[in-house]
mmCIF file with all atom_site columns, C-alpha atoms in Angstrom:
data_model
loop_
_atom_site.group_PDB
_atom_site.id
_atom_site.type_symbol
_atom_site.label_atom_id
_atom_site.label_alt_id
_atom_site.label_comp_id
_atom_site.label_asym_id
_atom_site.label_entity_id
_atom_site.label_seq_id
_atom_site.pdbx_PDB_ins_code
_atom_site.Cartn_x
_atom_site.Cartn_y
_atom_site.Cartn_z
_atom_site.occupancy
_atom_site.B_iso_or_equiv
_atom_site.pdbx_formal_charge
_atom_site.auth_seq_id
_atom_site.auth_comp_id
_atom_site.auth_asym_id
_atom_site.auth_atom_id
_atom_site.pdbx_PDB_model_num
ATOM 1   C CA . UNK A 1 1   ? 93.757  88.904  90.568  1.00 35.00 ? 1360 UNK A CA 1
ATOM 2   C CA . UNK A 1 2   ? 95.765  92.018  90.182  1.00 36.00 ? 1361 UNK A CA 1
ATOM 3   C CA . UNK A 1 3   ? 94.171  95.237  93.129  1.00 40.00 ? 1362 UNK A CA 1
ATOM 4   C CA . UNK A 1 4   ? 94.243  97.544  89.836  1.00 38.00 ? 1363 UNK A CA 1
ATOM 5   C CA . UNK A 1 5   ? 92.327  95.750  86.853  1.00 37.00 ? 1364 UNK A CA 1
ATOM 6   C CA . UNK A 1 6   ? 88.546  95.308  88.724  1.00 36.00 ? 1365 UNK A CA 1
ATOM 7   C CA . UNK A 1 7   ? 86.138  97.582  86.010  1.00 36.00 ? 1366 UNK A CA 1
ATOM 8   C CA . UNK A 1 8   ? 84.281  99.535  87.813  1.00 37.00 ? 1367 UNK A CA 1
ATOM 9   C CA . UNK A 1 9   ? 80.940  101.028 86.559  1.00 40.00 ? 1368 UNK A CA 1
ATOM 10  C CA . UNK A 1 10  ? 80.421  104.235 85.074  1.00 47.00 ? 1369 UNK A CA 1
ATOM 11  C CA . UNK A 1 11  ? 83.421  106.737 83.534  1.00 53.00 ? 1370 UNK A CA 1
ATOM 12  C CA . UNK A 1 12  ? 83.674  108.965 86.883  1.00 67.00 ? 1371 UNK A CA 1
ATOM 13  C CA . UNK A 1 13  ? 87.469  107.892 88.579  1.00 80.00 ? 1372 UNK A CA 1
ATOM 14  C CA . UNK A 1 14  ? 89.025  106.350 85.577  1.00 90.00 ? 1373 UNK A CA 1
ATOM 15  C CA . UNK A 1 15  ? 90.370  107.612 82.444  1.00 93.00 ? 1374 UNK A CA 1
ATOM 16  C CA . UNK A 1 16  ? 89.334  108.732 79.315  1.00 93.00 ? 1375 UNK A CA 1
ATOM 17  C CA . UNK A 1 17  ? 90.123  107.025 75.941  1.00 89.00 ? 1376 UNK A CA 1
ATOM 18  C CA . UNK A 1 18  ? 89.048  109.630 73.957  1.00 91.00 ? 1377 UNK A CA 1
ATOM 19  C CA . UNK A 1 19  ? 91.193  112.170 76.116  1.00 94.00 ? 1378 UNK A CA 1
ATOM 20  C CA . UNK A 1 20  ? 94.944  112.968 75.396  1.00 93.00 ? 1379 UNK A CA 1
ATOM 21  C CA . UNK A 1 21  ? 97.375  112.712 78.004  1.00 93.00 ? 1380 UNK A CA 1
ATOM 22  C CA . UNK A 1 22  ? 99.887  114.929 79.427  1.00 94.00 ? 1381 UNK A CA 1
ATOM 23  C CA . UNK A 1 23  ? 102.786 113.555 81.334  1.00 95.00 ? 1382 UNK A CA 1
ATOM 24  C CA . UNK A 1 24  ? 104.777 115.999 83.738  1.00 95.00 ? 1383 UNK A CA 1
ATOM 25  C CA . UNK A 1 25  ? 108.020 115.211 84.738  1.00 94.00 ? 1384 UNK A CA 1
ATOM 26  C CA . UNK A 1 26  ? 108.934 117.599 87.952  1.00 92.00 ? 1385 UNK A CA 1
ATOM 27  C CA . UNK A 1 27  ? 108.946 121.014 85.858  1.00 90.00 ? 1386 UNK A CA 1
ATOM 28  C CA . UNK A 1 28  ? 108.796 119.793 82.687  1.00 91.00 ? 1387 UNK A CA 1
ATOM 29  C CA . UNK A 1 29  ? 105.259 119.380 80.504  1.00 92.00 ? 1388 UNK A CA 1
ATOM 30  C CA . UNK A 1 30  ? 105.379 116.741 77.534  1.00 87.00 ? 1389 UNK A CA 1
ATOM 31  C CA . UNK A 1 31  ? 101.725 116.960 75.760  1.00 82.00 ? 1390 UNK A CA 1
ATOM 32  C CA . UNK A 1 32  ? 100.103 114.403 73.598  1.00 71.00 ? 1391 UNK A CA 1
ATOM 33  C CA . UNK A 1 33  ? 102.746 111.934 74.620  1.00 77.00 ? 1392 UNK A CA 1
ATOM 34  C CA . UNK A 1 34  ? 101.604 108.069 73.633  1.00 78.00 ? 1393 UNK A CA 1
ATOM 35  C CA . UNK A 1 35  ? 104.271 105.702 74.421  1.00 88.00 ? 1394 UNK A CA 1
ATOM 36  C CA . UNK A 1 36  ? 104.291 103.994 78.106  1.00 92.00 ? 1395 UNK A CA 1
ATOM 37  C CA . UNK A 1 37  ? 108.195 103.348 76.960  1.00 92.00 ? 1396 UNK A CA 1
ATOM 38  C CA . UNK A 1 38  ? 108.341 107.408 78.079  1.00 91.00 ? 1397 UNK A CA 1
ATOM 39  C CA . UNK A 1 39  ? 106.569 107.168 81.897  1.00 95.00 ? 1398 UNK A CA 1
ATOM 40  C CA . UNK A 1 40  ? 108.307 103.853 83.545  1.00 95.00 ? 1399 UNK A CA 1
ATOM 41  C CA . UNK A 1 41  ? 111.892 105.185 83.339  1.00 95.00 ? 1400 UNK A CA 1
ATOM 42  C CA . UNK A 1 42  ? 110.639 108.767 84.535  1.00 95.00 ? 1401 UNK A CA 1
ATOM 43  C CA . UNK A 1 43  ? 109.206 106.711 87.565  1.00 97.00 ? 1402 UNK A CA 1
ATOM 44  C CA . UNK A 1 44  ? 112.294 104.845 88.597  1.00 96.00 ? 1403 UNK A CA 1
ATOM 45  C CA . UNK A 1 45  ? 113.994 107.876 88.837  1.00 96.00 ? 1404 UNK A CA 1
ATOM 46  C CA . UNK A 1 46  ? 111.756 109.836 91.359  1.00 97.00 ? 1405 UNK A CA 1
ATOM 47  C CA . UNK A 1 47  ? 114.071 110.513 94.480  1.00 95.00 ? 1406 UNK A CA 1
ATOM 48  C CA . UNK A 1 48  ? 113.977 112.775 97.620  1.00 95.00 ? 1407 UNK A CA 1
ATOM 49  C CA . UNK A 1 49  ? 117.254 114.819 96.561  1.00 93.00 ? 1408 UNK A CA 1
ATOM 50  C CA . UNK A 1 50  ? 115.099 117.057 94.026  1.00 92.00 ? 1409 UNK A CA 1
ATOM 51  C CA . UNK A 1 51  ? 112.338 118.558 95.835  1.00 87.00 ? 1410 UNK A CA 1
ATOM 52  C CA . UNK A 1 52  ? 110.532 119.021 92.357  1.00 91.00 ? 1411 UNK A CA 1
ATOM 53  C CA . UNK A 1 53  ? 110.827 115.298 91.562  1.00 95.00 ? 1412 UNK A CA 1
ATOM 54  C CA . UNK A 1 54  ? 107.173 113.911 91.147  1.00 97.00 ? 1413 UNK A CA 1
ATOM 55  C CA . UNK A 1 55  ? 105.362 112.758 88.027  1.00 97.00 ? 1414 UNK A CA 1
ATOM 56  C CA . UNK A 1 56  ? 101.750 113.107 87.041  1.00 97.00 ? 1415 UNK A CA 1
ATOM 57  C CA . UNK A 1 57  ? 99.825  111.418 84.508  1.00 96.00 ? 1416 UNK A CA 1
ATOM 58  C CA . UNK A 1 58  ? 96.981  113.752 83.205  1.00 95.00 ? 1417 UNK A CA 1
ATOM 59  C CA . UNK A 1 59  ? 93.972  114.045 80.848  1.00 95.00 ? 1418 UNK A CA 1
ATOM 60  C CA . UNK A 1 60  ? 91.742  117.397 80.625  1.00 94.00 ? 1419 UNK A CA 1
ATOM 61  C CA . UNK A 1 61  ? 88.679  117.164 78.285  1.00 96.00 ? 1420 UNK A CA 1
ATOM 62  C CA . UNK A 1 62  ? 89.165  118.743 74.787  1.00 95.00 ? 1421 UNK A CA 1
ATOM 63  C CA . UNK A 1 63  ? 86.506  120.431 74.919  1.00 96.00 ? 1422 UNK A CA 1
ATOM 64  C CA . UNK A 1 64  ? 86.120  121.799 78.972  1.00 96.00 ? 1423 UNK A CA 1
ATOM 65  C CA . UNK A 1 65  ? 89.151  122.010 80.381  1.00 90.00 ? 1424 UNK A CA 1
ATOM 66  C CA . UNK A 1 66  ? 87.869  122.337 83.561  1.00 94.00 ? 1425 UNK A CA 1
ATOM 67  C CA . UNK A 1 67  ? 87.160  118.132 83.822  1.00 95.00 ? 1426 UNK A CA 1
ATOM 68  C CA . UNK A 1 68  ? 90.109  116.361 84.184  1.00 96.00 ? 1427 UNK A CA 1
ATOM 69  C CA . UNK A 1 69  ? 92.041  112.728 85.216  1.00 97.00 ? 1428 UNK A CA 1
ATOM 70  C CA . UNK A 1 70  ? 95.491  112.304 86.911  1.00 97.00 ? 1429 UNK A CA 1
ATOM 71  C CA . UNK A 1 71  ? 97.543  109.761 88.320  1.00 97.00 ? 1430 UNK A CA 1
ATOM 72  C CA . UNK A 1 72  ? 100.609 110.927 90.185  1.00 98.00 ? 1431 UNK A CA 1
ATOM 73  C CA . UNK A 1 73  ? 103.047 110.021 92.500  1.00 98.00 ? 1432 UNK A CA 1
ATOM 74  C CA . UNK A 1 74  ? 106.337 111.393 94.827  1.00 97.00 ? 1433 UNK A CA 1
ATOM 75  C CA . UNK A 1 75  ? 109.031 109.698 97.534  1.00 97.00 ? 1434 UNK A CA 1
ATOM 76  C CA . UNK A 1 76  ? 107.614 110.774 100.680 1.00 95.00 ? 1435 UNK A CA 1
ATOM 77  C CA . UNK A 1 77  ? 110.175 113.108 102.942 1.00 94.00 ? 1436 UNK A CA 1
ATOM 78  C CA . UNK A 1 78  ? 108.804 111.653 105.986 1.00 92.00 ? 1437 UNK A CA 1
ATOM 79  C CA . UNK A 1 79  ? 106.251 110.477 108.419 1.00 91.00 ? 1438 UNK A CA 1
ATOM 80  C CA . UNK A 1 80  ? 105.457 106.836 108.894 1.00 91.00 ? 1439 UNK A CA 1
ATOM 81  C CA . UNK A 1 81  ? 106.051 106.345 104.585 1.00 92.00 ? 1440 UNK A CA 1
ATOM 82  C CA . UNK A 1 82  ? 109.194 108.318 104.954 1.00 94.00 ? 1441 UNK A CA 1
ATOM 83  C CA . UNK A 1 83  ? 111.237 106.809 101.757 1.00 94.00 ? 1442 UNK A CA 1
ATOM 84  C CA . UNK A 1 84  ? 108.120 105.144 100.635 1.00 97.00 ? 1443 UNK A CA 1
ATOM 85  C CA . UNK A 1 85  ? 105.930 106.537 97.726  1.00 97.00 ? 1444 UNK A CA 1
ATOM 86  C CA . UNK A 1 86  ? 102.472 108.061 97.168  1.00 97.00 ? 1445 UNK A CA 1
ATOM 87  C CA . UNK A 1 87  ? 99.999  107.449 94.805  1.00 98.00 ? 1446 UNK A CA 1
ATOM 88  C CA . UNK A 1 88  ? 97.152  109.845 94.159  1.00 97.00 ? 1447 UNK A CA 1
ATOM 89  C CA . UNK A 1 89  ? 94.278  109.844 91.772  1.00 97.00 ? 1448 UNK A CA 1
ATOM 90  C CA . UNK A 1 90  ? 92.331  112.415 91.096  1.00 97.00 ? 1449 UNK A CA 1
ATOM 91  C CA . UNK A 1 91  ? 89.191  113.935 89.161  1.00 97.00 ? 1450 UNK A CA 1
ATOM 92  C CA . UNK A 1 92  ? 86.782  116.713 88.564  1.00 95.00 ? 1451 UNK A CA 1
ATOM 93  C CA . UNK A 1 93  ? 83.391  116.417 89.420  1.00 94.00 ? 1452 UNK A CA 1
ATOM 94  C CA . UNK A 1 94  ? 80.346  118.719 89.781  1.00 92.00 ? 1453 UNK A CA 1
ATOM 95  C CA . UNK A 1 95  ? 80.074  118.777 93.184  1.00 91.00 ? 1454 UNK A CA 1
ATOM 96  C CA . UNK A 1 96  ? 84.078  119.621 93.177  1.00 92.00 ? 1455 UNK A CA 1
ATOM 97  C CA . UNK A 1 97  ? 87.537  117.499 93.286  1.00 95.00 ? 1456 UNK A CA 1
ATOM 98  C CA . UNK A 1 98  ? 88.237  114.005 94.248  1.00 96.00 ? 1457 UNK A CA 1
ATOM 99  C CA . UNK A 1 99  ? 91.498  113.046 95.578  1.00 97.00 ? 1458 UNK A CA 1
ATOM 100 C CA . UNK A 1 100 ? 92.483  108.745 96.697  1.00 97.00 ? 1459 UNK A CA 1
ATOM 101 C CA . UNK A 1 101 ? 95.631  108.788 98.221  1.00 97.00 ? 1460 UNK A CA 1
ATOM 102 C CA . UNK A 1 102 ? 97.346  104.879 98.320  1.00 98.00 ? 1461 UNK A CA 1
ATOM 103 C CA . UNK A 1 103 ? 100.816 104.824 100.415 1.00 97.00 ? 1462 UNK A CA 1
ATOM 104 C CA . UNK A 1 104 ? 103.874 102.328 99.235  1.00 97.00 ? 1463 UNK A CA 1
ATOM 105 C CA . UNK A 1 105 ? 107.272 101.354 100.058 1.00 97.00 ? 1464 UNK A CA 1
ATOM 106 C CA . UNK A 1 106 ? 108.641 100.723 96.560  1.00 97.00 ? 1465 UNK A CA 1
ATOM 107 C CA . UNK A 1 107 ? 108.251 102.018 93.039  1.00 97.00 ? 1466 UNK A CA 1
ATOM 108 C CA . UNK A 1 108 ? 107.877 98.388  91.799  1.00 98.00 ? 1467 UNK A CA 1
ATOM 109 C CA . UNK A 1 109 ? 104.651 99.296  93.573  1.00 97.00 ? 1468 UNK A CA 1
ATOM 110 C CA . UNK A 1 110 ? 103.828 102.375 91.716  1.00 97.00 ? 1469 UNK A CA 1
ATOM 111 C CA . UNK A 1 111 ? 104.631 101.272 88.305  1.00 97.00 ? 1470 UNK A CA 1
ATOM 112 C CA . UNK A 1 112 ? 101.352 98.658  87.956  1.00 97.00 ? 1471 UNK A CA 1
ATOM 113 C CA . UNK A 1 113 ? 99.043  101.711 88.770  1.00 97.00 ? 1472 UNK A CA 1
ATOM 114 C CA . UNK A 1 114 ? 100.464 104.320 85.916  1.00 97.00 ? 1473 UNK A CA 1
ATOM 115 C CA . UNK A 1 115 ? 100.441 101.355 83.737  1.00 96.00 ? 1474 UNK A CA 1
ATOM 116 C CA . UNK A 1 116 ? 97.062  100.126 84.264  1.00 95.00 ? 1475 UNK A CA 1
ATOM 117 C CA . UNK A 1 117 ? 96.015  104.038 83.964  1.00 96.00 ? 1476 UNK A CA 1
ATOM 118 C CA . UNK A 1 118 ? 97.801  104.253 81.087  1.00 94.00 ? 1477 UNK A CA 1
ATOM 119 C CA . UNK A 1 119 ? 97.308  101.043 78.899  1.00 93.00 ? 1478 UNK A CA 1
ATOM 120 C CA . UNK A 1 120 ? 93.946  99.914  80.618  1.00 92.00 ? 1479 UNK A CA 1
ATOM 121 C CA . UNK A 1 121 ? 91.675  103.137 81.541  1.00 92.00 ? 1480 UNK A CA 1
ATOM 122 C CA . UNK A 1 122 ? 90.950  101.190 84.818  1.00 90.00 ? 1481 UNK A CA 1
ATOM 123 C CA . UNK A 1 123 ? 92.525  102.201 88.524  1.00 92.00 ? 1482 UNK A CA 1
ATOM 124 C CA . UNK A 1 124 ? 91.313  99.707  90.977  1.00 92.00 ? 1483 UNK A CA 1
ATOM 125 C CA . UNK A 1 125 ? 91.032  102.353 94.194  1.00 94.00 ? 1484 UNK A CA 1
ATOM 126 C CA . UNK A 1 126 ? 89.366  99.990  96.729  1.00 94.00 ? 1485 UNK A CA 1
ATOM 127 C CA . UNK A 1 127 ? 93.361  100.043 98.088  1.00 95.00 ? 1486 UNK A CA 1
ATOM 128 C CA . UNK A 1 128 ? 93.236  104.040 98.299  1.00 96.00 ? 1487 UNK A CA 1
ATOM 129 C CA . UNK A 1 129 ? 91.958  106.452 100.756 1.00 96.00 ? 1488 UNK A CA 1
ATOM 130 C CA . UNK A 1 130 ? 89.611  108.663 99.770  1.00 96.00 ? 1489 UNK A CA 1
ATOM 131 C CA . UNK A 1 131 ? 91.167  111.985 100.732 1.00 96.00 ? 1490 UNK A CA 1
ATOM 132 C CA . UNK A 1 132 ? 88.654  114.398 99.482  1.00 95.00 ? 1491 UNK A CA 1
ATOM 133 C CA . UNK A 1 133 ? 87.848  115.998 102.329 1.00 91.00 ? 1492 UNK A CA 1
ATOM 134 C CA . UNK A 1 134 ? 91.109  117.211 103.039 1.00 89.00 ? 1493 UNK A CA 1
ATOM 135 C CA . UNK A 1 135 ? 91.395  119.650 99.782  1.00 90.00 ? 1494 UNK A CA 1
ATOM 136 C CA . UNK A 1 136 ? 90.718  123.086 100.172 1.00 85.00 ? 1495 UNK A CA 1
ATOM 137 C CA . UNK A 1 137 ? 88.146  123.560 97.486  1.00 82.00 ? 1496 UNK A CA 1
ATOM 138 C CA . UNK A 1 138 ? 86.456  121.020 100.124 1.00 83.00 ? 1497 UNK A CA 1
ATOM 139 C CA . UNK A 1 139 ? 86.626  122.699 103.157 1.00 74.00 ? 1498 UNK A CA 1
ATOM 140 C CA . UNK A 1 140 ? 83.598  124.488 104.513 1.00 65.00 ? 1499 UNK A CA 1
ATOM 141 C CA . UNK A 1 141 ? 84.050  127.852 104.918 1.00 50.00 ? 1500 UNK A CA 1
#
């Protein structure tokens, strides 16, 4: 069984159907994109020569754009996944944001995630560390 197609209950932590997404590319914002043909390539070329080179996969609620999805990921600079790749998922909640954080040595890795995000609505996270804590709209004060 693939880690990333388990349904899990409930909407909070996955996508949205009935949300449009939002793919940015380092700098660059393409809205109400709705091909996956446009995200893998975009993934394969993440490196660590351009220090804006990331992508994000993103859905905000039509109608309060303060509740939101995302999927992103980067090459990691250094530390012990130095060359590897991150994975983060994230969401809005009422009692403030969630952030899962999965580390991974190639982007054959990555790809399965954005897709199942993508052409699913389902991100298995019982791989990912749940890195909420560490935001600053988190901290105590």
């Amino acid at each position: 069984m693939w880690p990333f197609t388990r349904k899990r209950k409930g909407r909070e932590g996955r996508p949205r159907r009935d949300w449009p997404w939002t793919l940015h590319v380092g700098e660059e914002l393409w809205p109400n994109f709705d091909t996956w043909e446009m995200v893998e390539p975009e993934l394969r070329e993440l490196n660590l020569e351009d220090p804006d080179s990331f992508l994000i996969l993103e859905q905000r609620d039509p109608r309060d754009a303060g509740r939101y999805w995302f999927i992103q990921s980067a090459m990691n600079p250094g530390g012990d996944n130095a060359g590897g790749y991150s994975v983060e998922c994230g969401w809005s909640t009422a009692q403030g944001p969630v952030l899962y954080d999965l580390q991974v040595r190639t982007v054959e890795e990555v790809i399965p995630w954005f897709r199942s995000a993508f052409q699913e609505g389902a991100v298995d996270l019982s791989r990912f560390t749940d890195v909420s804590d560490d935001l600053p709209a988190n901290q105590k004060k």
